[in-house]
mmCIF file of N, CA and C in Angstrom:
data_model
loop_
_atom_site.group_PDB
_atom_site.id
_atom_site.type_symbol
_atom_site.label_atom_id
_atom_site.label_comp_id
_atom_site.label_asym_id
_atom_site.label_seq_id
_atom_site.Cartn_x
_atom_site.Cartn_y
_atom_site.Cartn_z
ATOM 1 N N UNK U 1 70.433 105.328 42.604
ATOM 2 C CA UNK U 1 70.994 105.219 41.279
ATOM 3 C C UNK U 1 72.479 104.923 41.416
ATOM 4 N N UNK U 2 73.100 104.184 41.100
ATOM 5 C CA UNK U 2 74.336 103.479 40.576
ATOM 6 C C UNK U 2 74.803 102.929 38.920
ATOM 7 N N UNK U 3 75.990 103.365 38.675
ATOM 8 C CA UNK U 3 76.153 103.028 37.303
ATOM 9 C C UNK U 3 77.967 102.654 37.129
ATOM 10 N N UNK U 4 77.911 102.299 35.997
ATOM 11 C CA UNK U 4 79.602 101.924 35.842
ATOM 12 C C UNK U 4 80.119 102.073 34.024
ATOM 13 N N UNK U 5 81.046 102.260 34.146
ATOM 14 C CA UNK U 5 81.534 102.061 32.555
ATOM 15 C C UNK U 5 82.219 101.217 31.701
ATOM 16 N N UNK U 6 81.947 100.583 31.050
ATOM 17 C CA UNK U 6 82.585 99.686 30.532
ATOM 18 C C UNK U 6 82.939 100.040 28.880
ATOM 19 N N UNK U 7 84.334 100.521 29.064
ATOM 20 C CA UNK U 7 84.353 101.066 27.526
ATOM 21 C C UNK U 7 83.518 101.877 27.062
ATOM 22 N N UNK U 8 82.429 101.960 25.984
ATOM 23 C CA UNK U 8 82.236 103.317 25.578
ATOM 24 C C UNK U 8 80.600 102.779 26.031
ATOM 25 N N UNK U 9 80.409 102.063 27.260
ATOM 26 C CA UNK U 9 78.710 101.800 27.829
ATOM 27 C C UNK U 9 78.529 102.239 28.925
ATOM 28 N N UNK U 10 77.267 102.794 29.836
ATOM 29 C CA UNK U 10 77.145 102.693 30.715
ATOM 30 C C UNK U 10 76.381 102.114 30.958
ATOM 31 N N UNK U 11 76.171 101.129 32.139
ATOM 32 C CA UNK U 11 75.452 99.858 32.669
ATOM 33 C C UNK U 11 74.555 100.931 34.255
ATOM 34 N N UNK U 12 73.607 101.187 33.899
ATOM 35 C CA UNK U 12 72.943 101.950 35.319
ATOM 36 C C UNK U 12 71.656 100.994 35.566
ATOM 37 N N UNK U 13 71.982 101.424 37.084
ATOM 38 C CA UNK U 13 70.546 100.928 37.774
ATOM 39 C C UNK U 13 69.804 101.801 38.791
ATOM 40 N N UNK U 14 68.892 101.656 38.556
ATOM 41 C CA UNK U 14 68.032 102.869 38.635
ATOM 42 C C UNK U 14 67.327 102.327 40.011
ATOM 43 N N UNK U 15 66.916 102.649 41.302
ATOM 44 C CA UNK U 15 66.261 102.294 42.238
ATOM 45 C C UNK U 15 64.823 103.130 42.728
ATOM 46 N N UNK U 16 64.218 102.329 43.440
ATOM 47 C CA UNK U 16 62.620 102.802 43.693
ATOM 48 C C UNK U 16 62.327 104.103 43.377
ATOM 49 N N UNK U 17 61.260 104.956 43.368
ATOM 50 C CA UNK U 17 61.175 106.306 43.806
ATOM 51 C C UNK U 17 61.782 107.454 42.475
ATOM 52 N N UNK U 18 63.044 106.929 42.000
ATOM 53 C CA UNK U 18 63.653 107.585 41.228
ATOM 54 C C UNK U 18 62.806 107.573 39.686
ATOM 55 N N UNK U 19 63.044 108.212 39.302
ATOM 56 C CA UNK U 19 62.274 109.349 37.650
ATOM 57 C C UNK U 19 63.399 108.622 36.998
ATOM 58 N N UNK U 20 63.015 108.004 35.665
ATOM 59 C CA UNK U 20 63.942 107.548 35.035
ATOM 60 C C UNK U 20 64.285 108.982 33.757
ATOM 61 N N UNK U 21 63.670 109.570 33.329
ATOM 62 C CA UNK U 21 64.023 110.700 32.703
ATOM 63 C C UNK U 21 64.941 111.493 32.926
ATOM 64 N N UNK U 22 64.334 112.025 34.288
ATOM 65 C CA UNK U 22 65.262 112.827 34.943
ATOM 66 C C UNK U 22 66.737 112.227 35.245
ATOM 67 N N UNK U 23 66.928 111.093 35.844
ATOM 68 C CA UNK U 23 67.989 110.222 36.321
ATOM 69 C C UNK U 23 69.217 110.326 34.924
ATOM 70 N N UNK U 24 68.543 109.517 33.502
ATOM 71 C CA UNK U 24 69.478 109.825 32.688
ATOM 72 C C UNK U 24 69.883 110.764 32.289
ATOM 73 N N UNK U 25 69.271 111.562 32.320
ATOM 74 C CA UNK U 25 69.622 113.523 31.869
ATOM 75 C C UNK U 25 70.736 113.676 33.008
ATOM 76 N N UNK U 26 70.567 113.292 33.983
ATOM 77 C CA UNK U 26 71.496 113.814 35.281
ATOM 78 C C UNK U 26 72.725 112.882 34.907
ATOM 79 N N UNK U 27 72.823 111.552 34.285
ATOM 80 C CA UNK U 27 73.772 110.909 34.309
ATOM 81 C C UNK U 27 74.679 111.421 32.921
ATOM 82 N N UNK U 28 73.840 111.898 31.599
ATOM 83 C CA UNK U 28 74.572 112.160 30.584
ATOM 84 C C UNK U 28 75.349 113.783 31.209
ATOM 85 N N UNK U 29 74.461 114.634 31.942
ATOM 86 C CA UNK U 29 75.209 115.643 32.137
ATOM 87 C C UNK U 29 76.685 115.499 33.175
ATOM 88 N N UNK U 30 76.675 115.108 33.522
ATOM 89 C CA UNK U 30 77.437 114.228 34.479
ATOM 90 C C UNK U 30 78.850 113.985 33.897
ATOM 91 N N UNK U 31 78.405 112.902 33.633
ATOM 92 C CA UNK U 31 79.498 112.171 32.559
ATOM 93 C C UNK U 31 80.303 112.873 31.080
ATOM 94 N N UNK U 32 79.207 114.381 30.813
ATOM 95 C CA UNK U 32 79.563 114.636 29.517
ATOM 96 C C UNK U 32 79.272 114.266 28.588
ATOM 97 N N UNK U 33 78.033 113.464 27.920
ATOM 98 C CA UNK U 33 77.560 112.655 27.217
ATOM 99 C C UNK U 33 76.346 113.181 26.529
ATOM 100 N N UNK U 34 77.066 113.503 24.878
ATOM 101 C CA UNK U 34 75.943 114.019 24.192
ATOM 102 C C UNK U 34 75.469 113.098 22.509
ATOM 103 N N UNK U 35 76.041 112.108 23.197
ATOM 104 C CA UNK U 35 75.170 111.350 22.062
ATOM 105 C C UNK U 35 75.439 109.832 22.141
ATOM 106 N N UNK U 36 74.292 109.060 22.271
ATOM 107 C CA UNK U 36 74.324 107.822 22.697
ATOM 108 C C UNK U 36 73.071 106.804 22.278
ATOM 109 N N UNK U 37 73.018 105.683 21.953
ATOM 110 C CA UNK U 37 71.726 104.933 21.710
ATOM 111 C C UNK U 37 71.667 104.786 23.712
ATOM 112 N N UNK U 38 69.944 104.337 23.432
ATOM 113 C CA UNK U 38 69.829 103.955 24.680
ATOM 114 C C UNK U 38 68.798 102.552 24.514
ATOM 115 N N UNK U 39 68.507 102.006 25.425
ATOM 116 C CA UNK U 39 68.091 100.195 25.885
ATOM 117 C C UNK U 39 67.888 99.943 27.720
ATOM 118 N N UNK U 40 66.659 99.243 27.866
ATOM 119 C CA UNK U 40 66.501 98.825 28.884
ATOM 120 C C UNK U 40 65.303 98.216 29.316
ATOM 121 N N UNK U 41 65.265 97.897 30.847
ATOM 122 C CA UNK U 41 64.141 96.711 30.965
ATOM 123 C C UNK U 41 64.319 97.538 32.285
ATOM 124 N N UNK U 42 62.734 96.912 33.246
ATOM 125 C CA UNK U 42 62.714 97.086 34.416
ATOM 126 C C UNK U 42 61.452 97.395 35.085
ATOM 127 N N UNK U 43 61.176 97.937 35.859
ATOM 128 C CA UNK U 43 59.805 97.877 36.434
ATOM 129 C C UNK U 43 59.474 99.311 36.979
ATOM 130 N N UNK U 44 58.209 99.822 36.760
ATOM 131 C CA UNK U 44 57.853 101.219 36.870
ATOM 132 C C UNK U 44 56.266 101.251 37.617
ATOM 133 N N UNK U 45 55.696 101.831 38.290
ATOM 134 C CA UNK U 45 54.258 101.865 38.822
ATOM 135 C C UNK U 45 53.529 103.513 38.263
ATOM 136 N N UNK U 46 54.356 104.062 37.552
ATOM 137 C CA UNK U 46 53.933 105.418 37.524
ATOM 138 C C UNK U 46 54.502 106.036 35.706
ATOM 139 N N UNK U 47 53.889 106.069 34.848
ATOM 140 C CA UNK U 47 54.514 106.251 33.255
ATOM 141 C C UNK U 47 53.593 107.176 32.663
ATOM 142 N N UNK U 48 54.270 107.949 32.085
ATOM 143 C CA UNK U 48 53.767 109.072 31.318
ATOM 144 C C UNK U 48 53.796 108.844 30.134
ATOM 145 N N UNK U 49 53.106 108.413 28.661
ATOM 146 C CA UNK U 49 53.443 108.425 27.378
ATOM 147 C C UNK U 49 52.899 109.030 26.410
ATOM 148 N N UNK U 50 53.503 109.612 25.501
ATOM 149 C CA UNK U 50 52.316 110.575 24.670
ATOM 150 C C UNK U 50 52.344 109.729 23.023
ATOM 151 N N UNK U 51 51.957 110.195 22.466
ATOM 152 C CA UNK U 51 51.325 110.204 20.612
ATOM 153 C C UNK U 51 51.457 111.351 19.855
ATOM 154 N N UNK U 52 52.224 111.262 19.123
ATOM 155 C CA UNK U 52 52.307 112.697 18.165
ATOM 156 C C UNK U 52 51.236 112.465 17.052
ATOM 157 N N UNK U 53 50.425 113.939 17.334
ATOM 158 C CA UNK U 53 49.240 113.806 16.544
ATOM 159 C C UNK U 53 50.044 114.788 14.964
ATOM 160 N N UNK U 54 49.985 113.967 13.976
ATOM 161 C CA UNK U 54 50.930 114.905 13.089
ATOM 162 C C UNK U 54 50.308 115.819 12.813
ATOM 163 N N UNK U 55 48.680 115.688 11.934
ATOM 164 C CA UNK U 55 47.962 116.761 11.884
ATOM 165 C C UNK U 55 47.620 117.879 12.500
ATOM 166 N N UNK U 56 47.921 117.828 13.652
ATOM 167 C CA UNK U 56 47.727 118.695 14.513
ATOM 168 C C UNK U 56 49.541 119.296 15.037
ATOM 169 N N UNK U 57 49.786 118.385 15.003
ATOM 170 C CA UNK U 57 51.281 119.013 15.487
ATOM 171 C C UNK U 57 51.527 119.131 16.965
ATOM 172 N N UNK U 58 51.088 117.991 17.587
ATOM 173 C CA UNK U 58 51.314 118.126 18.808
ATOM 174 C C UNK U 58 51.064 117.090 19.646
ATOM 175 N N UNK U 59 51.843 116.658 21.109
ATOM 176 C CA UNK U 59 51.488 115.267 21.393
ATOM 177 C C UNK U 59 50.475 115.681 22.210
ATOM 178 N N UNK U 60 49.859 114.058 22.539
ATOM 179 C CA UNK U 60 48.912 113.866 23.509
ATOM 180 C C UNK U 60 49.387 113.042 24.540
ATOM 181 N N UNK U 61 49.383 113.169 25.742
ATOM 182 C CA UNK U 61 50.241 112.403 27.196
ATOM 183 C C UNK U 61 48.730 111.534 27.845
ATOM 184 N N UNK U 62 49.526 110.754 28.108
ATOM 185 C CA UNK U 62 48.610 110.038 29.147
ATOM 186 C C UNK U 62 49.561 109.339 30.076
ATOM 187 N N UNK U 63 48.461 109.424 31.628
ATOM 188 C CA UNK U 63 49.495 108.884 32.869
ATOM 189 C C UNK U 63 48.858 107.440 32.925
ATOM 190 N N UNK U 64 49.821 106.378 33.175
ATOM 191 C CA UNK U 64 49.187 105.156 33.543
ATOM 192 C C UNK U 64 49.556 105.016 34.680
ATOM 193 N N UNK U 65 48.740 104.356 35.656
ATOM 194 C CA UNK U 65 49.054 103.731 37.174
ATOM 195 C C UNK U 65 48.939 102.661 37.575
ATOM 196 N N UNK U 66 49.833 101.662 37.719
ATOM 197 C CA UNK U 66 49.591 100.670 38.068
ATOM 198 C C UNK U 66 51.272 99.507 38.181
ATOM 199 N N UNK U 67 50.904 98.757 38.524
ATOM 200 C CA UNK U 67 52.473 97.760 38.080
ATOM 201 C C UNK U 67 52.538 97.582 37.188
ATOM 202 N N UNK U 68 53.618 97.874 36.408
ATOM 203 C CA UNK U 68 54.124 97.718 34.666
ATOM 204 C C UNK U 68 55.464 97.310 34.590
ATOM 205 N N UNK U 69 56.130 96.107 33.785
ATOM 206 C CA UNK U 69 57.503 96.222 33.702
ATOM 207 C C UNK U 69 57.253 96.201 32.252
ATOM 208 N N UNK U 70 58.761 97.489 32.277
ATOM 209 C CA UNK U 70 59.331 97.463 31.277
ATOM 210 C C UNK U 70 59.793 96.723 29.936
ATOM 211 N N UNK U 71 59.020 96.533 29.258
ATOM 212 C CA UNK U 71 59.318 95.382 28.107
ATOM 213 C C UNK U 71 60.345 95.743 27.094
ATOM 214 N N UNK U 72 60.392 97.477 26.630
ATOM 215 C CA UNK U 72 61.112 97.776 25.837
ATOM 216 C C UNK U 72 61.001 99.295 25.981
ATOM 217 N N UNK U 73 62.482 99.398 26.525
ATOM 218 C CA UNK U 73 62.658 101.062 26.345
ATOM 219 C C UNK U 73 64.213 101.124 25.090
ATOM 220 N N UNK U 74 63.911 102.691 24.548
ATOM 221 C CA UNK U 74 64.892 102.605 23.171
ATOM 222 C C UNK U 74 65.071 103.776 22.941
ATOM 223 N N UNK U 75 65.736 104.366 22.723
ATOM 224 C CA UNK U 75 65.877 106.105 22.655
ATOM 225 C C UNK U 75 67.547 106.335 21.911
ATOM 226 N N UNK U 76 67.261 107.718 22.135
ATOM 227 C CA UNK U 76 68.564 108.296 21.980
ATOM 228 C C UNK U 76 68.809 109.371 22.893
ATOM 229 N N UNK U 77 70.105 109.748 22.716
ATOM 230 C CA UNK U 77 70.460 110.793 23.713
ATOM 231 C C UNK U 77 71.361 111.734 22.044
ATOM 232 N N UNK U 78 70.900 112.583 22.554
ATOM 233 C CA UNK U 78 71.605 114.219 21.677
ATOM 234 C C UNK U 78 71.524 114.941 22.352
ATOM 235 N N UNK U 79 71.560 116.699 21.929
ATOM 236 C CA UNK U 79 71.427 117.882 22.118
ATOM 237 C C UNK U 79 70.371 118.499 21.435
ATOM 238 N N UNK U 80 70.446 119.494 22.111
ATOM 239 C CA UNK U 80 69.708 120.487 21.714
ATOM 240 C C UNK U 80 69.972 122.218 22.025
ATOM 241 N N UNK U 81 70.588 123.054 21.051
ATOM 242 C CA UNK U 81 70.829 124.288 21.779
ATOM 243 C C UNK U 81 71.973 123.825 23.055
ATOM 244 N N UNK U 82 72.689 122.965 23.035
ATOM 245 C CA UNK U 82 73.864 122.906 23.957
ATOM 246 C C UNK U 82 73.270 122.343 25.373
ATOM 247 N N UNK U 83 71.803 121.698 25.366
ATOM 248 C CA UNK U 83 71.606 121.162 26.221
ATOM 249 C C UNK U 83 71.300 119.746 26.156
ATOM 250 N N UNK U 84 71.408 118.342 26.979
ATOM 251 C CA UNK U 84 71.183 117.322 26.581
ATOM 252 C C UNK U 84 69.327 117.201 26.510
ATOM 253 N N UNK U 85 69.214 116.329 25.474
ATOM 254 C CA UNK U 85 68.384 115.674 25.038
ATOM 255 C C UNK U 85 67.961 114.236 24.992
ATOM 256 N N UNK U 86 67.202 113.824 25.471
ATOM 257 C CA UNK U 86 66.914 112.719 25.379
ATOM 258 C C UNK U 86 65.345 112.216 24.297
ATOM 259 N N UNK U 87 65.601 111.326 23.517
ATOM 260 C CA UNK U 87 64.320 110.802 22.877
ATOM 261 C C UNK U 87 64.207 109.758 22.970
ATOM 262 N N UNK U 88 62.786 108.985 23.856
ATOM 263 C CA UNK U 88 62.977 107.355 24.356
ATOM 264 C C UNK U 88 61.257 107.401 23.771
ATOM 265 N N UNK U 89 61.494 106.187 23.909
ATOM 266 C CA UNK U 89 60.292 105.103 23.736
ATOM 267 C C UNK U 89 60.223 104.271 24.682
ATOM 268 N N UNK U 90 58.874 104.216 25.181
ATOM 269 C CA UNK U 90 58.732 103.134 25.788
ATOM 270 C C UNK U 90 57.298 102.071 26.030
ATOM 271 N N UNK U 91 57.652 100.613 26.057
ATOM 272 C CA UNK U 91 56.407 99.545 26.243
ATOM 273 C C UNK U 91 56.347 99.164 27.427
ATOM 274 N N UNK U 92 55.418 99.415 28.138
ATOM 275 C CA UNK U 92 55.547 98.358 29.195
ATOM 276 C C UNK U 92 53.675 97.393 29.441
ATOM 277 N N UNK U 93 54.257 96.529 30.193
ATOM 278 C CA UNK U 93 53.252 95.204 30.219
ATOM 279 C C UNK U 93 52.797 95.205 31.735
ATOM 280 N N UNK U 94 51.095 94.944 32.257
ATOM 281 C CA UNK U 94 50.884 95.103 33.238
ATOM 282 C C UNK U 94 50.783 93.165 33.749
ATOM 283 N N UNK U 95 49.953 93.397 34.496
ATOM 284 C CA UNK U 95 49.759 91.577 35.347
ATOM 285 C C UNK U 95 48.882 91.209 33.846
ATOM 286 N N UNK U 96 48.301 91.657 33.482
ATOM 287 C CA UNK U 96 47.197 91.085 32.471
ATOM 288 C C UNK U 96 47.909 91.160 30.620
ATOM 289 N N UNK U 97 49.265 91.204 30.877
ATOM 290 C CA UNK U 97 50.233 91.364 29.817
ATOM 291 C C UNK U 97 49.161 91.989 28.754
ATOM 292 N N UNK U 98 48.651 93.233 29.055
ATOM 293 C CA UNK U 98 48.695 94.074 28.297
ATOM 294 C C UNK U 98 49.732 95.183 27.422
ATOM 295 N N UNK U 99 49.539 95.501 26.903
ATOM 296 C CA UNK U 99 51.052 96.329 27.085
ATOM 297 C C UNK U 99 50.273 98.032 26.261
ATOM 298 N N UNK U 100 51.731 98.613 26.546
ATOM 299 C CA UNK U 100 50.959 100.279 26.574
ATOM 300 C C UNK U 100 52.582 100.587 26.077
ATOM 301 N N UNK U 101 52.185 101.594 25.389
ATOM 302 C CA UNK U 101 53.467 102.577 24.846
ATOM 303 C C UNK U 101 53.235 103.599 24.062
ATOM 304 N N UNK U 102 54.480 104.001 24.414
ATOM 305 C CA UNK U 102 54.492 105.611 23.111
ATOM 306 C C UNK U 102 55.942 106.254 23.589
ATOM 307 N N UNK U 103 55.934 107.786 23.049
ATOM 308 C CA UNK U 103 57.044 108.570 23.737
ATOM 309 C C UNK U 103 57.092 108.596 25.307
ATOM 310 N N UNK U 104 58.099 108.076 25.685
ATOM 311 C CA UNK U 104 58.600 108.269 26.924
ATOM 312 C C UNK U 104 58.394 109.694 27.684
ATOM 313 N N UNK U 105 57.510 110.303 28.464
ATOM 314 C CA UNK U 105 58.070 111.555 29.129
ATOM 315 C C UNK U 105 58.415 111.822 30.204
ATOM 316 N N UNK U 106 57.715 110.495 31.330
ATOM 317 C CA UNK U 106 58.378 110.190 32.341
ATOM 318 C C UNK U 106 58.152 108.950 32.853
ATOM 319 N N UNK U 107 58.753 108.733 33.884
ATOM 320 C CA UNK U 107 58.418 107.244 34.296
ATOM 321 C C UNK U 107 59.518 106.996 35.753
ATOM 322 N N UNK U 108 58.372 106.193 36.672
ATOM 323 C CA UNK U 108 58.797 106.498 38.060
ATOM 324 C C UNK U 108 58.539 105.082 38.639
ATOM 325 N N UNK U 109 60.268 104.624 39.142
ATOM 326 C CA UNK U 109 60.957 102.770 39.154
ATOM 327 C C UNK U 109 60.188 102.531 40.241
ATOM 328 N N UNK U 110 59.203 101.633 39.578
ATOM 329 C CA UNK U 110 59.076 100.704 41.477
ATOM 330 C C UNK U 110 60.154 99.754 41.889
ATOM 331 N N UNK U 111 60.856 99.066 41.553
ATOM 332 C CA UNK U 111 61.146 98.106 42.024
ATOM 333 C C UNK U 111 62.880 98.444 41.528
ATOM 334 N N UNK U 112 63.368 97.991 39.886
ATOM 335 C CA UNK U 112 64.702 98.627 39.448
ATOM 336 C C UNK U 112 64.442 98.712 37.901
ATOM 337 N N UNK U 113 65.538 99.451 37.478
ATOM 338 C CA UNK U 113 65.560 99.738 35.818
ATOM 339 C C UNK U 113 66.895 99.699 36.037
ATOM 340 N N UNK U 114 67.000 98.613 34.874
ATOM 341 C CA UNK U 114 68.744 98.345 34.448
ATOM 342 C C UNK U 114 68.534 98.829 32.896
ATOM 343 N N UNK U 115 69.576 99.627 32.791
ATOM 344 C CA UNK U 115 69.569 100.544 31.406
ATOM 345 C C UNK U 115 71.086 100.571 31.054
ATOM 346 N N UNK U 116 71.107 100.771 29.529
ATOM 347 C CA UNK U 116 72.486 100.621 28.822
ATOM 348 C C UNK U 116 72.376 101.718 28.160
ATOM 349 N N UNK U 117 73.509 102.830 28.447
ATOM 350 C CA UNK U 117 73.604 103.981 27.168
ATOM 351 C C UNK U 117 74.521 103.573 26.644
ATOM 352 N N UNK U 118 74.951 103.193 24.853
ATOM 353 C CA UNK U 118 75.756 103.242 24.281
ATOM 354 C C UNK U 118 76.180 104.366 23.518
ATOM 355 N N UNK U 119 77.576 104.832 23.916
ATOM 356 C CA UNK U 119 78.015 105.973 23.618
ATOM 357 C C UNK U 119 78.965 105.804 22.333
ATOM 358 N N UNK U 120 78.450 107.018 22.045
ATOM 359 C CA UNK U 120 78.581 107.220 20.760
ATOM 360 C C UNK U 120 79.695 108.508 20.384
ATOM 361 N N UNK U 121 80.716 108.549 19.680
ATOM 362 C CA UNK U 121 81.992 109.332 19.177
ATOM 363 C C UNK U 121 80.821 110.448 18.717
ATOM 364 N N UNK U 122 81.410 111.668 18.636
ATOM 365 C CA UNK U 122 80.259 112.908 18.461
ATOM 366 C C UNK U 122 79.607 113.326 18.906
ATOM 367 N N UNK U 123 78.763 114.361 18.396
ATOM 368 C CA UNK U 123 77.776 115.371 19.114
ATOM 369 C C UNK U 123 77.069 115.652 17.926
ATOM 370 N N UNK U 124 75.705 115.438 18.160
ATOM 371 C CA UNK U 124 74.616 115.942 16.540
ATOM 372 C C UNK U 124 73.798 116.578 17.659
ATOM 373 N N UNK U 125 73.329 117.814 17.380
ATOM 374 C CA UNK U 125 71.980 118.892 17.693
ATOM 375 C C UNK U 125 70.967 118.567 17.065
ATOM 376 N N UNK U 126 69.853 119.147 17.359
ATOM 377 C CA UNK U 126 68.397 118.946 17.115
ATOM 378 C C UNK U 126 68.086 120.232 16.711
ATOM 379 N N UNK U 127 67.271 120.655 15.938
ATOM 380 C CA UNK U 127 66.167 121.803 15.395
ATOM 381 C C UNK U 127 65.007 121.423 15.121
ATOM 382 N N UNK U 128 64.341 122.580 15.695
ATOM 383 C CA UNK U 128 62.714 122.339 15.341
ATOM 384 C C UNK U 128 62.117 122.431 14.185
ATOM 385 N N UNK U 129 61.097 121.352 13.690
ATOM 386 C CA UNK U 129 60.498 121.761 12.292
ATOM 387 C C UNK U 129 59.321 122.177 12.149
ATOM 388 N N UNK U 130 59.379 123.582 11.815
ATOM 389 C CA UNK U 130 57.666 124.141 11.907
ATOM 390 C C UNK U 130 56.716 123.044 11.202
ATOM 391 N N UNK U 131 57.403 122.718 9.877
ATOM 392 C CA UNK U 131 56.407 122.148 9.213
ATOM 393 C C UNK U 131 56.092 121.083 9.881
ATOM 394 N N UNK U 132 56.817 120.083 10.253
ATOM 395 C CA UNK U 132 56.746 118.814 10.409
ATOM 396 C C UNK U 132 55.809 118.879 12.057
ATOM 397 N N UNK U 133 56.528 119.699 12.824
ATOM 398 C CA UNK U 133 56.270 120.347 14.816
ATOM 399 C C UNK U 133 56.843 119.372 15.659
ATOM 400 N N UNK U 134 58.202 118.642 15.087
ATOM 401 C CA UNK U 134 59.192 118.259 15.977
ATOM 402 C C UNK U 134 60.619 118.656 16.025
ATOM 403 N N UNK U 135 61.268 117.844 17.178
ATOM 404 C CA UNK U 135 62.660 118.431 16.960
ATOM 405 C C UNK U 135 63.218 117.073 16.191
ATOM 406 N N UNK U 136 63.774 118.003 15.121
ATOM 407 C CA UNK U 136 64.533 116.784 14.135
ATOM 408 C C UNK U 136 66.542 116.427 14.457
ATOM 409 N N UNK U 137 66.649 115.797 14.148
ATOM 410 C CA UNK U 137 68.243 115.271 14.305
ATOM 411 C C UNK U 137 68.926 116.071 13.192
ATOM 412 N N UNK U 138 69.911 116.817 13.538
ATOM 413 C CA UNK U 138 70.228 118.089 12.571
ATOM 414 C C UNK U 138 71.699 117.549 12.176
ATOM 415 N N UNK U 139 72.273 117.401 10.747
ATOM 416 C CA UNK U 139 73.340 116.591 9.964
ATOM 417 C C UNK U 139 74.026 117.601 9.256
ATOM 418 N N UNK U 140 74.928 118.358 9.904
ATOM 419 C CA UNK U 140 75.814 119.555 9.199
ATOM 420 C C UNK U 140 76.871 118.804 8.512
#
């Protein structure tokens, strides 16, 4: 993993082996960074994505295996309780340009992931909503 700053962006690249979840959590804590859009492309052999079942209130994960690049990852970065947060999305497309997506929960680079956090002036927290059974973006 390598990254750089350019004004209020960071430009990272993510190499083989490495957890892209984990990687940005390590880079916002790092840097100090609690609120940011996020964007990227790249290639993964190993993705975790779930579905929020509303009725039920709870996601469902599924692991895919295989070669997938990244078509569209999109998230945000916040807090939560004073810890960083991340909320991504992600599509990715296999050899048979299928494509697969949902919530991001993990995902592991075969090859590279070039990713852009745009940082953002502030800090917004998250709270949980019984009713709803997510964590919502909290606007004091």
């Amino acid at each position: 993993m390598d990254y750089r700053k350019f004004g209020s962006k960071l430009l990272i690249r993510l190499d083989p082996g490495e957890e892209l979840v984990a990687s940005l959590t390590e880079i916002c804590k790092k840097e100090q960074i609690a609120l940011a859009s996020v964007s990227g492309i790249g290639a993964v052999n190993r993705v975790t994505v779930g579905l929020f079942r509303t009725k039920e209130k709870k996601y469902l994960s599924d692991e895919l295996r295989d070669d997938f690049e990244i078509t569209a990852l999109a998230g945000n970065v916040s807090t939560m309780n004073g810890e960083t947060y991340l909320h991504l999305h992600i599509t990715v497309a296999n050899a048979e340009h299928k494509t697969f997506g949902g919530h991001l929960n993990e995902a592991h680079v075969s090859a590279t992931a070039e990713i852009v956090l745009d940082i953002l002036d502030g800090e917004i927290d998250r709270f949980h909503s019984d009713e709803i059974g997510l964590n919502l973006l909290k606007f004091d």
